[in-house]
């Protein structure tokens, strides 16, 4: 008995998911804005899958006062290999689309879910590490804190806004493209 195949239209959706994954690499995935009376225009950290951008030096200078270790690309080893994982996932999506393998799609969706959960865990882990491992000898003593992955937080006189950016939404759209074949080809 031959293995079940995806319809051509479903294969197009899986291929589109691969394209969206590749496209996501060109955009930031996550960010955090910092607003305070002395910085009304705000400061920001922008996280791409392979680099950090934004007002990193200024934020590190301010974080020194509360005893937080500095942010740098070296602090986040994931930035060295995340792009390769995304490229591998895109290639897997293209292979599944080409072969139209239903079994491959199911395995890929499971891997996508696991990868997404690990990614969210990793962001939370880093936020907790930076916010709770404060230097006891810092000039300003504040209670340890864990900024949210998404949403608003207040730290001293700074209000922070954490958000998912364009790249994360493209990854989300890729996941939706993978779910369409499940719905379209469900057994009645």
Tab-separated table of C-alpha atoms in Angstrom:
chain	number	residue	atom	x	y	z
A	1	UNK	CA	0.000	0.000	0.000
A	2	UNK	CA	1.409	3.387	-1.038
A	3	UNK	CA	1.958	6.072	1.572
A	4	UNK	CA	-0.712	8.770	1.697
A	5	UNK	CA	0.112	11.860	-0.308
A	6	UNK	CA	-0.843	15.471	0.229
A	7	UNK	CA	-2.920	17.125	-2.458
A	8	UNK	CA	-1.070	19.526	-4.758
A	9	UNK	CA	-2.771	22.500	-3.053
A	10	UNK	CA	-1.701	21.253	0.374
A	11	UNK	CA	1.847	20.849	-0.928
A	12	UNK	CA	1.751	24.501	-2.015
A	13	UNK	CA	0.831	25.527	1.557
A	14	UNK	CA	3.724	23.469	2.954
A	15	UNK	CA	6.101	25.043	0.422
A	16	UNK	CA	4.771	28.484	1.369
A	17	UNK	CA	5.594	27.664	5.004
A	18	UNK	CA	9.193	27.018	3.959
A	19	UNK	CA	9.302	30.322	2.099
A	20	UNK	CA	7.908	32.204	5.097
A	21	UNK	CA	10.511	30.618	7.356
A	22	UNK	CA	13.297	31.823	5.057
A	23	UNK	CA	11.730	35.281	4.805
A	24	UNK	CA	11.548	35.531	8.603
A	25	UNK	CA	15.359	35.545	8.749
A	26	UNK	CA	15.388	39.038	7.226
A	27	UNK	CA	13.305	40.537	10.033
A	28	UNK	CA	13.558	40.924	13.811
A	29	UNK	CA	11.760	38.257	15.825
A	30	UNK	CA	11.515	39.931	19.225
A	31	UNK	CA	12.188	43.234	20.892
A	32	UNK	CA	11.972	45.274	24.046
A	33	UNK	CA	11.431	49.022	24.352
A	34	UNK	CA	12.496	50.979	27.428
A	35	UNK	CA	10.770	54.296	28.243
A	36	UNK	CA	11.786	56.600	31.101
A	37	UNK	CA	11.571	60.334	31.846
A	38	UNK	CA	15.216	60.771	30.816
A	39	UNK	CA	14.626	58.712	27.636
A	40	UNK	CA	11.165	59.803	26.402
A	41	UNK	CA	12.056	58.726	22.855
A	42	UNK	CA	12.784	55.277	24.278
A	43	UNK	CA	15.602	52.802	24.010
A	44	UNK	CA	15.274	49.446	22.323
A	45	UNK	CA	16.750	46.010	21.966
A	46	UNK	CA	15.894	44.293	18.695
A	47	UNK	CA	16.559	40.561	18.368
A	48	UNK	CA	17.078	38.984	14.970
A	49	UNK	CA	17.675	35.229	14.649
A	50	UNK	CA	21.410	35.929	14.253
A	51	UNK	CA	22.146	39.286	15.911
A	52	UNK	CA	21.139	42.020	18.329
A	53	UNK	CA	20.485	45.605	17.303
A	54	UNK	CA	19.326	48.746	19.022
A	55	UNK	CA	20.631	50.850	21.879
A	56	UNK	CA	22.635	48.017	23.406
A	57	UNK	CA	25.532	50.112	24.713
A	58	UNK	CA	23.260	52.655	26.416
A	59	UNK	CA	21.075	49.920	27.934
A	60	UNK	CA	24.157	48.052	29.170
A	61	UNK	CA	25.440	51.274	30.735
A	62	UNK	CA	22.159	51.733	32.579
A	63	UNK	CA	21.852	48.061	33.546
A	64	UNK	CA	25.263	48.292	35.194
A	65	UNK	CA	23.664	50.449	37.896
A	66	UNK	CA	21.268	47.674	38.891
A	67	UNK	CA	23.904	44.964	38.641
A	68	UNK	CA	22.680	43.292	35.467
A	69	UNK	CA	25.296	41.639	33.285
A	70	UNK	CA	25.703	43.233	29.850
A	71	UNK	CA	23.788	42.139	26.768
A	72	UNK	CA	25.874	41.079	23.795
A	73	UNK	CA	25.622	38.637	20.941
A	74	UNK	CA	28.187	36.504	22.774
A	75	UNK	CA	25.749	36.275	25.718
A	76	UNK	CA	23.260	34.408	23.535
A	77	UNK	CA	24.927	31.452	21.788
A	78	UNK	CA	21.614	30.658	20.067
A	79	UNK	CA	22.215	33.615	17.756
A	80	UNK	CA	25.139	31.674	16.294
A	81	UNK	CA	23.063	28.755	15.079
A	82	UNK	CA	19.348	29.670	15.058
A	83	UNK	CA	19.451	30.798	11.425
A	84	UNK	CA	20.818	27.401	10.405
A	85	UNK	CA	17.980	25.634	12.210
A	86	UNK	CA	15.441	27.849	10.431
A	87	UNK	CA	17.091	27.174	7.058
A	88	UNK	CA	17.053	23.424	7.770
A	89	UNK	CA	13.368	23.620	8.670
A	90	UNK	CA	12.628	25.524	5.454
A	91	UNK	CA	14.477	22.878	3.434
A	92	UNK	CA	12.494	20.156	5.232
A	93	UNK	CA	9.271	21.983	4.330
A	94	UNK	CA	10.323	22.152	0.671
A	95	UNK	CA	11.166	18.431	0.680
A	96	UNK	CA	7.795	17.577	2.248
A	97	UNK	CA	6.038	19.795	-0.311
A	98	UNK	CA	7.921	18.156	-3.177
A	99	UNK	CA	7.315	14.594	-1.969
A	100	UNK	CA	3.799	15.479	-0.718
A	101	UNK	CA	4.376	13.223	2.293
A	102	UNK	CA	1.577	13.309	4.855
A	103	UNK	CA	3.713	11.446	7.374
A	104	UNK	CA	6.514	13.969	6.829
A	105	UNK	CA	4.057	16.805	7.434
A	106	UNK	CA	2.914	15.302	10.739
A	107	UNK	CA	6.503	14.859	11.934
A	108	UNK	CA	7.353	18.368	10.779
A	109	UNK	CA	4.401	19.899	12.652
A	110	UNK	CA	5.455	18.060	15.813
A	111	UNK	CA	9.040	19.324	15.407
A	112	UNK	CA	7.730	22.843	14.778
A	113	UNK	CA	5.664	22.750	17.985
A	114	UNK	CA	8.594	21.429	20.011
A	115	UNK	CA	10.917	24.035	18.520
A	116	UNK	CA	8.447	26.829	19.253
A	117	UNK	CA	8.012	25.708	22.851
A	118	UNK	CA	11.787	25.481	23.300
A	119	UNK	CA	12.194	28.947	21.780
A	120	UNK	CA	9.698	30.510	24.196
A	121	UNK	CA	11.314	28.676	27.085
A	122	UNK	CA	14.723	29.944	25.989
A	123	UNK	CA	13.560	33.573	25.867
A	124	UNK	CA	12.022	33.220	29.334
A	125	UNK	CA	15.170	31.537	30.647
A	126	UNK	CA	17.362	34.399	29.438
A	127	UNK	CA	14.992	37.048	30.798
A	128	UNK	CA	14.962	35.277	34.168
A	129	UNK	CA	18.750	34.893	34.154
A	130	UNK	CA	19.420	38.554	33.373
A	131	UNK	CA	16.743	39.838	35.769
A	132	UNK	CA	17.428	37.619	38.772
A	133	UNK	CA	21.226	37.198	38.736
A	134	UNK	CA	21.978	40.769	39.747
A	135	UNK	CA	25.302	41.833	41.238
A	136	UNK	CA	24.861	42.411	44.977
A	137	UNK	CA	27.441	45.222	44.850
A	138	UNK	CA	25.505	47.280	42.270
A	139	UNK	CA	25.063	50.991	43.014
A	140	UNK	CA	21.256	50.657	42.950
A	141	UNK	CA	19.619	47.837	44.911
A	142	UNK	CA	16.447	46.477	43.326
A	143	UNK	CA	14.542	43.256	43.814
A	144	UNK	CA	15.188	40.555	41.214
A	145	UNK	CA	12.629	40.552	38.425
A	146	UNK	CA	11.630	38.643	35.304
A	147	UNK	CA	10.377	40.792	32.422
A	148	UNK	CA	7.520	39.241	30.454
A	149	UNK	CA	8.129	37.735	27.021
A	150	UNK	CA	5.203	39.804	25.790
A	151	UNK	CA	3.723	42.813	27.516
A	152	UNK	CA	4.533	45.677	29.842
A	153	UNK	CA	6.688	45.748	32.957
A	154	UNK	CA	7.982	48.423	35.293
A	155	UNK	CA	11.580	48.386	36.587
A	156	UNK	CA	12.570	51.400	38.699
A	157	UNK	CA	11.653	54.456	36.596
A	158	UNK	CA	11.643	52.480	33.319
A	159	UNK	CA	8.571	51.026	31.693
A	160	UNK	CA	9.460	48.174	29.375
A	161	UNK	CA	7.400	46.781	26.526
A	162	UNK	CA	8.316	43.310	25.245
A	163	UNK	CA	6.898	42.308	21.891
A	164	UNK	CA	7.088	39.810	19.078
A	165	UNK	CA	8.244	41.383	15.833
A	166	UNK	CA	7.696	40.772	12.117
A	167	UNK	CA	9.905	37.672	11.907
A	168	UNK	CA	7.984	35.932	14.690
A	169	UNK	CA	4.704	36.677	12.939
A	170	UNK	CA	6.107	35.219	9.710
A	171	UNK	CA	7.051	32.057	11.633
A	172	UNK	CA	3.485	31.995	13.014
A	173	UNK	CA	2.091	32.366	9.483
A	174	UNK	CA	4.334	29.482	8.382
A	175	UNK	CA	2.818	27.329	11.123
A	176	UNK	CA	-0.699	28.235	9.983
A	177	UNK	CA	0.300	27.210	6.443
A	178	UNK	CA	1.241	23.802	7.860
A	179	UNK	CA	-2.119	23.451	9.601
A	180	UNK	CA	-4.186	24.186	6.495
A	181	UNK	CA	-3.416	20.773	4.937
A	182	UNK	CA	-4.445	19.058	8.191
A	183	UNK	CA	-7.821	20.763	8.066
A	184	UNK	CA	-8.218	20.482	4.284
A	185	UNK	CA	-7.445	16.775	4.153
A	186	UNK	CA	-9.110	15.614	7.335
A	187	UNK	CA	-11.163	12.430	7.154
A	188	UNK	CA	-14.896	12.972	7.090
